[in-house]
Structures are given as structure tokens and as C-alpha cells.
Short mmCIF file of C-alpha atoms (C1' of nucleotides) in Angstrom, two decimals:
data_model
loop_
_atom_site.label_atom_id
_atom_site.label_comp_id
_atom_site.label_asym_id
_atom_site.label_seq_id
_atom_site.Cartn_x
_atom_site.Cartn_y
_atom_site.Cartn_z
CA UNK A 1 -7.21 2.29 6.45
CA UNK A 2 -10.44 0.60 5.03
CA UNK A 3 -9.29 -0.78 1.78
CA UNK A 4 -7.29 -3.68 0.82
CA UNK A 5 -4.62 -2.19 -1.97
CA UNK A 6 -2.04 -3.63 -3.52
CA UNK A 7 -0.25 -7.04 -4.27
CA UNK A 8 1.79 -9.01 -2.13
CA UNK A 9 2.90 -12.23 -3.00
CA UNK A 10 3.86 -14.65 0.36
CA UNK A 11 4.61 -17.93 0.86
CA UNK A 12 2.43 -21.19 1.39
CA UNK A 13 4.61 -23.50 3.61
CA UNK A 14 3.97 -27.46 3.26
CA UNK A 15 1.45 -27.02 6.19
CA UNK A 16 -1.03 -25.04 3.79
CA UNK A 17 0.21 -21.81 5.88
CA UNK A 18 0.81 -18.28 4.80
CA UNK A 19 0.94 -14.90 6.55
CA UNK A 20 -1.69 -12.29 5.55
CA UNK A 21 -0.02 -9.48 4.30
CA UNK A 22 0.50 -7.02 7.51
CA UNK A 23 -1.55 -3.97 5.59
CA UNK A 24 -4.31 -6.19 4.79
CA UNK A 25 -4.54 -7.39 8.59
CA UNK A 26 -4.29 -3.75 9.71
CA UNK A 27 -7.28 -3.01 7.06
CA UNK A 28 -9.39 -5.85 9.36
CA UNK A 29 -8.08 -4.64 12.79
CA UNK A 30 -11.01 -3.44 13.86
CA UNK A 31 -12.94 -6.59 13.13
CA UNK A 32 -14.76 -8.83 15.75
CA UNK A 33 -13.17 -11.84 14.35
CA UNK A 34 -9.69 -11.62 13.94
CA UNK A 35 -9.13 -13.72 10.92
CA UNK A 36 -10.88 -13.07 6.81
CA UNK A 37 -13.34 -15.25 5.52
CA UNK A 38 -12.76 -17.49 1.85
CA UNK A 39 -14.59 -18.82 -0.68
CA UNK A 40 -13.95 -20.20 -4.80
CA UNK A 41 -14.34 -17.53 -6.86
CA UNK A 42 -17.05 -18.66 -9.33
CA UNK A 43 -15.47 -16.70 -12.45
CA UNK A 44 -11.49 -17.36 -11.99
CA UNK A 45 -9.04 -19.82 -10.88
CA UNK A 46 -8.37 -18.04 -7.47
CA UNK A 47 -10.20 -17.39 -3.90
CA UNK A 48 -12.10 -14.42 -2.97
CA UNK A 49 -11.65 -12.95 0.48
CA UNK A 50 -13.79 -11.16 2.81
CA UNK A 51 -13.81 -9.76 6.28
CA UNK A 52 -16.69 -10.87 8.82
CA UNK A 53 -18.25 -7.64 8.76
CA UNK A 54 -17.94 -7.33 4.42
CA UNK A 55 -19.64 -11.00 5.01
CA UNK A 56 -22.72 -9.64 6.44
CA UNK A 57 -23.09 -7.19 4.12
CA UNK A 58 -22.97 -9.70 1.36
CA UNK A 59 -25.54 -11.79 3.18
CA UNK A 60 -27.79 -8.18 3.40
CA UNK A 61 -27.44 -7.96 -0.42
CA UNK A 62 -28.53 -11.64 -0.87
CA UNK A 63 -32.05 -10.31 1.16
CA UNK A 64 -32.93 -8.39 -1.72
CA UNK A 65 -33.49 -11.30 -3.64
CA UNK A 66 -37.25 -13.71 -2.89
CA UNK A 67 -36.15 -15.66 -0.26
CA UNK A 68 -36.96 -19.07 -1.84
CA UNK A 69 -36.36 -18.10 -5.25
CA UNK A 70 -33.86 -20.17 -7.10
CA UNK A 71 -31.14 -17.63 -7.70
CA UNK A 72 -31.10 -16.70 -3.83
CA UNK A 73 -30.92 -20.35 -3.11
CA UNK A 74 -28.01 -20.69 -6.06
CA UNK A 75 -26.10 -17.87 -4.76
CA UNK A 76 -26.43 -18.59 -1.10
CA UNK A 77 -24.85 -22.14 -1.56
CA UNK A 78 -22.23 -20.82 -3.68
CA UNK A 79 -21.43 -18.45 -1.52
CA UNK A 80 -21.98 -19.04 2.41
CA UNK A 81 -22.61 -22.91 1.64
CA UNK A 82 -18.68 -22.80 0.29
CA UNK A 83 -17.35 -20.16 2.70
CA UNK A 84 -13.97 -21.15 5.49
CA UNK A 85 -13.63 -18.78 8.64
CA UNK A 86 -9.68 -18.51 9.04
CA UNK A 87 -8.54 -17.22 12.00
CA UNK A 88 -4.78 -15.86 12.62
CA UNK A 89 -2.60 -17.31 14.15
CA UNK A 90 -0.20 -15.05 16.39
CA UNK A 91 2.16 -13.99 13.64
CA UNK A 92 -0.76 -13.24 11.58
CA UNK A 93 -1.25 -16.16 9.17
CA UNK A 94 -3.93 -18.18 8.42
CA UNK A 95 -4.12 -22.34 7.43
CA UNK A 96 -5.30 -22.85 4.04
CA UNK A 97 -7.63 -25.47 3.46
CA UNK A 98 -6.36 -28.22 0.84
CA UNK A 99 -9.39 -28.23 -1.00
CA UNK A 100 -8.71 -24.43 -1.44
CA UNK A 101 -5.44 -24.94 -2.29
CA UNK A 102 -5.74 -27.27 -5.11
CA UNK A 103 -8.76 -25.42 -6.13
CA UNK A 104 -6.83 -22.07 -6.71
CA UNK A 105 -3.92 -23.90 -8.13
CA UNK A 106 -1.82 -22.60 -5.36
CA UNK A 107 1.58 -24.18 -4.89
CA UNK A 108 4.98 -22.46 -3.43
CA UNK A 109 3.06 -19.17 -3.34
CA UNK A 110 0.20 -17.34 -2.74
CA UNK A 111 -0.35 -12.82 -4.34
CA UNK A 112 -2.82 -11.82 -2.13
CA UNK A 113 -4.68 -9.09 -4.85
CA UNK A 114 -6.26 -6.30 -2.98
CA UNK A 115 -9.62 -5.27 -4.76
CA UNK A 116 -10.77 -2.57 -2.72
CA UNK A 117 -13.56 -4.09 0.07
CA UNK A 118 -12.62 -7.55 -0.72
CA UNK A 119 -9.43 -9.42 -2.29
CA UNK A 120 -8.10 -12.64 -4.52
CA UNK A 121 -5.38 -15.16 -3.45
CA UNK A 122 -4.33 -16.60 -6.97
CA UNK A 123 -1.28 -18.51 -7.95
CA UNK A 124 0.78 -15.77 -8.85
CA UNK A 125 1.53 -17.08 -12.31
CA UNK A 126 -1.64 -16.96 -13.35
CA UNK A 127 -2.25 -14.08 -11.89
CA UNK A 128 0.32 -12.19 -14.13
CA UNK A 129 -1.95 -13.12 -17.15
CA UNK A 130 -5.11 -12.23 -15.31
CA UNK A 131 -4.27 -8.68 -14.65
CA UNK A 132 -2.84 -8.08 -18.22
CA UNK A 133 -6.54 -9.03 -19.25
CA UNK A 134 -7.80 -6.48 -17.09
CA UNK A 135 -6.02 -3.87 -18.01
CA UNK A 136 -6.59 -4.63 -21.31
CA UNK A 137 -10.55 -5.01 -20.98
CA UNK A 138 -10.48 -1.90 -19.02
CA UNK A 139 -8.67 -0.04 -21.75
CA UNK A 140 -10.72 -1.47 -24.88
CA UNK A 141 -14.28 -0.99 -22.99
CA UNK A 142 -13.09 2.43 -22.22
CA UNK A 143 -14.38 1.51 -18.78
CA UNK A 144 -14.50 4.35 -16.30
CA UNK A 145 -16.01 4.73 -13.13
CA UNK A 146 -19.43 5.86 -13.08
CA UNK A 147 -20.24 9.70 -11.55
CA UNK A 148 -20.81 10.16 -8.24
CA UNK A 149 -24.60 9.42 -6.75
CA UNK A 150 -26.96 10.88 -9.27
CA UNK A 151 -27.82 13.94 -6.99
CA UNK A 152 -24.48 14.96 -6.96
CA UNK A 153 -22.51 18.08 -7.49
CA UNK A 154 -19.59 16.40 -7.95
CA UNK A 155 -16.83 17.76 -5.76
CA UNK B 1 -4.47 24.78 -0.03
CA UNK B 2 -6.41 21.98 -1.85
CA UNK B 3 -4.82 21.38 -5.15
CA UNK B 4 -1.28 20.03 -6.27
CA UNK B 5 0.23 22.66 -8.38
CA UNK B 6 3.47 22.70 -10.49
CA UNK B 7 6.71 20.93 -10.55
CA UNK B 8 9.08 20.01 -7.97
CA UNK B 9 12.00 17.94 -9.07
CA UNK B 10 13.12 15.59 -5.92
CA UNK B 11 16.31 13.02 -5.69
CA UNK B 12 15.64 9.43 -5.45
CA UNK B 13 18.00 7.74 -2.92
CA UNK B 14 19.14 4.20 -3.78
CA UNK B 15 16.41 3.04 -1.36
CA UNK B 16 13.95 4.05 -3.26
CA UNK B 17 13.55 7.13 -1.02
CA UNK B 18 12.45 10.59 -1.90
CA UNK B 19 10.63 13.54 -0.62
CA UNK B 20 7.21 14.85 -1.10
CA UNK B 21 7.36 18.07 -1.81
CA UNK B 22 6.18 20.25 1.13
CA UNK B 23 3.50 21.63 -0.75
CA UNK B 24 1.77 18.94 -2.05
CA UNK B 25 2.28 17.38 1.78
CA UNK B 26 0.25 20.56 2.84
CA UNK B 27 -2.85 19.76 0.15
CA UNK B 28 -3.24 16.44 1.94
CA UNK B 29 -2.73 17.88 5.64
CA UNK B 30 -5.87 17.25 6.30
CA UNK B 31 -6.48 13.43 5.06
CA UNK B 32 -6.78 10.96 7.51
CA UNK B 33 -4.21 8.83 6.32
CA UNK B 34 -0.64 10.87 6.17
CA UNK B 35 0.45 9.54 2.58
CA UNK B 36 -0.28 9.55 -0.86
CA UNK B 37 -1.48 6.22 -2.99
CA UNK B 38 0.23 6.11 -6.66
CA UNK B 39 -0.18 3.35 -9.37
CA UNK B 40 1.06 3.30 -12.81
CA UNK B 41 -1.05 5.54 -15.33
CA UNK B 42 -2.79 3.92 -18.04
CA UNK B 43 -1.63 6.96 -20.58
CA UNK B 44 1.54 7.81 -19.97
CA UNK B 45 5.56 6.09 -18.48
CA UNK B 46 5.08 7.75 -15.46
CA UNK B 47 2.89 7.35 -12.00
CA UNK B 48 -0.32 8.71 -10.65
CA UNK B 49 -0.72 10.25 -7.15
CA UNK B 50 -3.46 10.36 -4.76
CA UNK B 51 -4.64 11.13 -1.33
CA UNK B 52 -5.98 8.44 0.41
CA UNK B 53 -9.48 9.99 0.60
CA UNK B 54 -9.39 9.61 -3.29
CA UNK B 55 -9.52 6.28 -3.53
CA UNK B 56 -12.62 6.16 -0.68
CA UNK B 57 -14.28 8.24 -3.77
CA UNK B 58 -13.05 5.41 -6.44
CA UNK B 59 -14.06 2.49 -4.09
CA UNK B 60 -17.68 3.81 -3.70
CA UNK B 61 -17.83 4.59 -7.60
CA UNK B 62 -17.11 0.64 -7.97
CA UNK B 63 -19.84 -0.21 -5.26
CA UNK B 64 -22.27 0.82 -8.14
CA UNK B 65 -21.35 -2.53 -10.22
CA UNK B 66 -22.68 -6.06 -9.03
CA UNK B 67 -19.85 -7.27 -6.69
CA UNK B 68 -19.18 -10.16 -8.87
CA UNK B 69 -19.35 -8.44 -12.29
CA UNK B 70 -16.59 -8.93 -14.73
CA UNK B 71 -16.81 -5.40 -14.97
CA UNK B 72 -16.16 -4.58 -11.44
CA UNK B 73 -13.69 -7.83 -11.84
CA UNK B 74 -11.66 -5.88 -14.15
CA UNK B 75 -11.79 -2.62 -12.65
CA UNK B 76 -10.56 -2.96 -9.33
CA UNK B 77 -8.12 -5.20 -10.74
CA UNK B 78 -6.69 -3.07 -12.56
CA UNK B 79 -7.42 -0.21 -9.84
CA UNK B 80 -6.47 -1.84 -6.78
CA UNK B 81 -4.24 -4.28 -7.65
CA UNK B 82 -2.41 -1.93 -9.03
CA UNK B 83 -2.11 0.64 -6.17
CA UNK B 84 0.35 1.20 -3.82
CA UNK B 85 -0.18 3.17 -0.29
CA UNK B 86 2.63 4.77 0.67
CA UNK B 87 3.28 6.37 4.51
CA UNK B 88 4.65 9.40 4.72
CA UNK B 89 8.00 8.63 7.29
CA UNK B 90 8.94 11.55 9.95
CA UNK B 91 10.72 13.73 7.34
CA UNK B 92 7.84 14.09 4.45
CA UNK B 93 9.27 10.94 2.50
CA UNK B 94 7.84 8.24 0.60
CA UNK B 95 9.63 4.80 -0.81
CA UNK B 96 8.99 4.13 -3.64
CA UNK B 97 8.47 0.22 -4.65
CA UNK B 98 11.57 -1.03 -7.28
CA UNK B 99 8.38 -2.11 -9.43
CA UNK B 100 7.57 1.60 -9.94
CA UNK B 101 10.60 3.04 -10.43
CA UNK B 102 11.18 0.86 -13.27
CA UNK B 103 7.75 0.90 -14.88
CA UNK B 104 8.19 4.72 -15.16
CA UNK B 105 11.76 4.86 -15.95
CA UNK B 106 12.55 7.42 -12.72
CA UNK B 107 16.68 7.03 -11.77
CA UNK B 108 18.46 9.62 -9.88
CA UNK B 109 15.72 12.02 -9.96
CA UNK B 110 11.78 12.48 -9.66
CA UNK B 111 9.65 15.13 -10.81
CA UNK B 112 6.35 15.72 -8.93
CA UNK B 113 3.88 17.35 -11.38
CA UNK B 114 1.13 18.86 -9.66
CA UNK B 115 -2.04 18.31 -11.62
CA UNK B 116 -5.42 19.80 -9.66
CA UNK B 117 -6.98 16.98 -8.06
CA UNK B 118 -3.86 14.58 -8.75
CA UNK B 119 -0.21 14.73 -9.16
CA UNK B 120 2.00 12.56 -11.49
CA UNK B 121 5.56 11.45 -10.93
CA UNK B 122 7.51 11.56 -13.84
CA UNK B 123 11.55 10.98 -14.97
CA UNK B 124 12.31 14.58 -15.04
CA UNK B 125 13.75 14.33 -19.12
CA UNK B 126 10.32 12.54 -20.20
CA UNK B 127 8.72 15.07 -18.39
CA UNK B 128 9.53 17.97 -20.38
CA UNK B 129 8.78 15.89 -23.63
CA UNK B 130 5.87 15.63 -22.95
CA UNK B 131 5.11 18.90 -21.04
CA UNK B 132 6.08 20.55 -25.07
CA UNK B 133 3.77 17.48 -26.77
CA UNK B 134 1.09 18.74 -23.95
CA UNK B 135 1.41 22.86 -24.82
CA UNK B 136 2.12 22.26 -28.77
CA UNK B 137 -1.45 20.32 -28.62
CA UNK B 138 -3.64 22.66 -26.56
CA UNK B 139 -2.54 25.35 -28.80
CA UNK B 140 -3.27 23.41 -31.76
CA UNK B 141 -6.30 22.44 -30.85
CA UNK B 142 -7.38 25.78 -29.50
CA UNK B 143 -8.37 23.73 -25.93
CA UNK B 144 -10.55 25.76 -23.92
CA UNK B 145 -11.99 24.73 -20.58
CA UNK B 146 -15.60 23.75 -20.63
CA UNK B 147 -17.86 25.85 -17.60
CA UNK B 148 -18.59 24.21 -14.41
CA UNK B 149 -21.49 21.55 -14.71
CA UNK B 150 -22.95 22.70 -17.59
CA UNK B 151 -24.89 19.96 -19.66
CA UNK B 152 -22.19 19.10 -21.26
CA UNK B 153 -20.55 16.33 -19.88
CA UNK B 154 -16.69 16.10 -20.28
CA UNK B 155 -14.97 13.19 -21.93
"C1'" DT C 1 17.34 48.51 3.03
"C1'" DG C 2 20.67 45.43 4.63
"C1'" DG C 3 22.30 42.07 7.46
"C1'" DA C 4 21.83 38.63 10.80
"C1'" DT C 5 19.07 35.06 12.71
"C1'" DA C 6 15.81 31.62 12.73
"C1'" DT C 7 12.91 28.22 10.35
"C1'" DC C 8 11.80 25.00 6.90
"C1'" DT C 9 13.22 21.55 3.37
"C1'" DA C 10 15.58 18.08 1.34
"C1'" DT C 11 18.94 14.54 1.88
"C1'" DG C 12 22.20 10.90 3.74
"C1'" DG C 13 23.35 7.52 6.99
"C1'" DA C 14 22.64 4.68 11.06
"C1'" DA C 15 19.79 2.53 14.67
"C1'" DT C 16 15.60 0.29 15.50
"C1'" DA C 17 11.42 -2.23 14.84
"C1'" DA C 18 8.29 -5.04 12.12
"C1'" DC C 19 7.45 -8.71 9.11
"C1'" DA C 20 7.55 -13.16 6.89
"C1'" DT C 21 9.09 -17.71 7.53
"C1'" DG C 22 10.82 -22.25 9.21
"C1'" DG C 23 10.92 -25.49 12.69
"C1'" DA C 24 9.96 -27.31 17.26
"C1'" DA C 25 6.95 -27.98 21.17
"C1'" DT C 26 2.60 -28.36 23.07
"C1'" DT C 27 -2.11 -29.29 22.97
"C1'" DT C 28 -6.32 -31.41 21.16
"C1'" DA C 29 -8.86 -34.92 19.05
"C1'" DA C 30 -9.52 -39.62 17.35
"C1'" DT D 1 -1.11 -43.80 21.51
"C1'" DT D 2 -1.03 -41.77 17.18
"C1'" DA D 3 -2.13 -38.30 14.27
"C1'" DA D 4 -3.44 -33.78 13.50
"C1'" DA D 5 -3.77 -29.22 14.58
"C1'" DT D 6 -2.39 -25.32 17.11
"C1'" DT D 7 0.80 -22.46 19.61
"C1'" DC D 8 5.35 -20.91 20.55
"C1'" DC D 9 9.97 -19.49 19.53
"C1'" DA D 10 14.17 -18.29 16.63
"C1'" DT D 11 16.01 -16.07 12.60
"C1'" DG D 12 17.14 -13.38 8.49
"C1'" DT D 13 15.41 -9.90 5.84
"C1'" DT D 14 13.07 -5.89 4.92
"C1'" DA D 15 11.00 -1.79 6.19
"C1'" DT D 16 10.58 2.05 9.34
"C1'" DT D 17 12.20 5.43 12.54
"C1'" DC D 18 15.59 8.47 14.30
"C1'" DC D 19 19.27 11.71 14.02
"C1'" DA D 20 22.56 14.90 11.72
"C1'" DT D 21 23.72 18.21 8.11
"C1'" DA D 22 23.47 21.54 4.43
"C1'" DG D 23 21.07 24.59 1.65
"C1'" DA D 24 17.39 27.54 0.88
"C1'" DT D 25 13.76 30.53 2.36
"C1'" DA D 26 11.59 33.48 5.33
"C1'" DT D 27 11.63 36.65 9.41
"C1'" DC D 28 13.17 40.12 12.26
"C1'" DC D 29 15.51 44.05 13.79
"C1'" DA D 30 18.64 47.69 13.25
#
DNA sequence: TGGATATCTATGGAATAACATGGAATTTAA
DNA sequence: TTAAATTCCATGTTATTCCATAGATATCCA
């Protein structure tokens, strides 16, 4: 299981803590660190997550940019300068940050939104409205997914 | 066997419970994960069905956008968020979320209708509505199927 | 061909395990 | 010593596994 799927909403205790949805923690099991790694989302109200390993691969896409051009310097400190390692705990939850909290708007609870190789925590409010806009956008834009490679006899 | 093919009509246990039908079990023998992954369909009041490897296809389609797109946003919003993975248990079964069975109307009864690459699940009296709706408008129409690859790309 | 037997499937219920969650206890840092 | 953070434990709920049965289908042998 590679992908996080799926919405779960659980709930943020007065401590800031809240258990990562078992599926989503199976999806990192075979992670070095045992924990996901959290940053603002710079186009919603909510906080995208990553694994270690998705981390580095972000950081790989970053090299394509000039090292000291602006936008790699922009997007660097947006991302990694912002960026909280959260490990578990034993039962599987993580300690989030206040900053993050009040950020995301996050009060009794947290939907964890599974997005494939990363995921959202949003208040699940405004979540509600969030993904009716997406399904709408995907629906007017006709959106589909692209073919397969270029090469490709599709299967 | 590597396509789901017609119509199997299953009960739905007040759990939420209900069988796979063993043939469409045998088109996914071979998947790593033993389960299917359904979300709601965009067209239609009933559910889409896939095999896990399916939505490895869909998630490296989406790696073609920028990460942080709205496009890609949307997407596996409405893609991922959206999608349930569901374990087959010892006995071939699947339960099914409450949030499902409502959004596509299903009560005592399911039907599994098999559809190539993909299956649907469907409440078994909408079904044949739209099974007639489906026939009436292919013979209308005069639908033929278009020939394997040919330049002509399909909707 | 017919009948009997075995196998597979779907289904219901019950036992078991996993998960999310709250609070307390212990440790660490200031 | 106080405050904060981390670990540990207890609990109710939910999900998963296990077992039993009945019907249907397929197989085998006479």
C-alpha cells in the first residue's frame, strides 16, 4: 500500500494531539522515520503532509531549478524553511504544533485528506466546501488525466 | 481472466457487508493488494470499482502536473479524497462505508456490473434504468467501437 | 445418462483484534 | 522546583476475523 486514499476525520485533543489514521501509517511503514513531515499549504487554509522519503524527492525536484535563483530560494523557504518532523507516538499520533493549528483553522477536529503521494489536514468544515469546488472544477474543466508516458501503448 | 464482465446481483448485510462476486475476485487474483478501491462516479448514482494496481496507473498520470498545481489540487481531491480501499475479508467480502451506500442509493441489494477495465456497483432497480437508457442510445446513435490505437483519439 | 458426491459461493452470526481517545504517570528541560 | 513534553495505560467503539450453514454448481462414477 503506497498511496494515501481516503478521508478520515480524528480528533485533536487540548494537547494539540491526534492519531494518524492507521491506513495512512501503514502507507509510511516502511519509512526510516516513523512519523510524516508538515508544512502550510501556500494555496488553502489547511497543511500538506509528506513522508521523509516523498520529502527528498521534493527537495530533488527543487535541484532542477538554478541554485541561487530567486524562485529556488522562494520555494525552498516556503517549503523546507516552514517544514515540522512529527514523530508517533506509540499509539500512532503525532503533536500538532500551535502555530499549525491556528494556521489551518483546526479546532475539535482534524480530516486527514489523502491525495495520493502526499495528503491535507483541514478543518473539516471547510473542507466540505473545498472538495465541492473540486469536483466542480474538475467537472467544468473537463479535467482528465493525461495518457500514459508519450511512448506508450497504452495497456 | 482480466476483465470484469456482466452482472452479479449480491445482498448487502446491515453491516454494510457484501460479497464480491467470485469472478470479478478472480480478475484481480493477481494484484498485490487483495481488494478493490471504489469512489462515487462523477456520471452516474452509483460507485466505481477498481483494483488497486489501477489507481498506481492514476497516481502516476497525476505525477505529470506540478505538485502544487491547482490542477493537480483539484484532481486528486476529487480522486483520492474520494476513494475508498476496501480489503477483501477471508470469505471474498467487502464493507461497504454508510457514506456510499447512501450516495448511490444501494439497500438490501447490490448489483456488480462488470465493465472491462472497471466495474460499477449499482441499486439493482436503477440499474436496469439505465442499462435500457444505455441500449436505447447505442442503437440510436448507431455506436460502433473505434479500432485499437488508430489516430483517432477517443473522447 | 443419471444419480450421488464433492466443491465452491454467498450469507449470517459470533468471537476476536485493532483503533482512536482520554487521562495519568514519568521523564526532560528550564 | 516548576513547567512542559513525552510515555504509558485503560477504555469504549469500531472493524476484522473466524466459524457454521445452505444453496448452487461442478465432478465423478456407475
Amino acid at each position: 500500500m503506497a498511496l494515501f486514499l481516503s478521508t478520515y476525520i480524528n480528533k485533536v485533543d487540548r494537547k494539540g494531539r491526534v492519531s494518524v489514521p492507521a491506513s495512512f501509517r501503514a502507507t509510511l511503514s516502511g519509512e526510516a522515520f516513523q512519523g510524516i513531515v508538515l508544512f502550510r499549504s501556500n494555496n488553502h487554509v489547511c497543511l500538506e503532509g509528506f513522508g521523509q522519503s516523498a520529502m527528498e524527492d521534493l527537495s530533488g525536484r527543487l535541484d532542477h531549478f538554478d541554485l541561487f535563483s530567486a524562485e529556488q530560494d522562494d520555494m525552498a523557504t516556503a517549503i523546507f524553511g516552514e517544514a515540522v518532523q512529527l514523530p508517533f507516538d506509540g499509539d500512532g499520533r503525532i503533536i500538532l504544533p500551535s502555530a499549525l493549528i491556528s494556521f489551518s483553522g483546526l479546532e475539535e477536529q482534524a480530516a486527514f485528506v489523502g491525495l495520493g503521494r502526499k495528503f491535507q489536514i483541514w478543518n473539516p468544515e471547510e473542507f466540505e466546501s473545498r472538495r465541492d469546488k473540486a469536483r466542480q472544477s474538475v467537472q467544468e474543466k473537463g479535467l482528465t488525466l493525461p495518457r500514459e508516458k508519450a511512448g506508450g501503448a497504452e495497456s
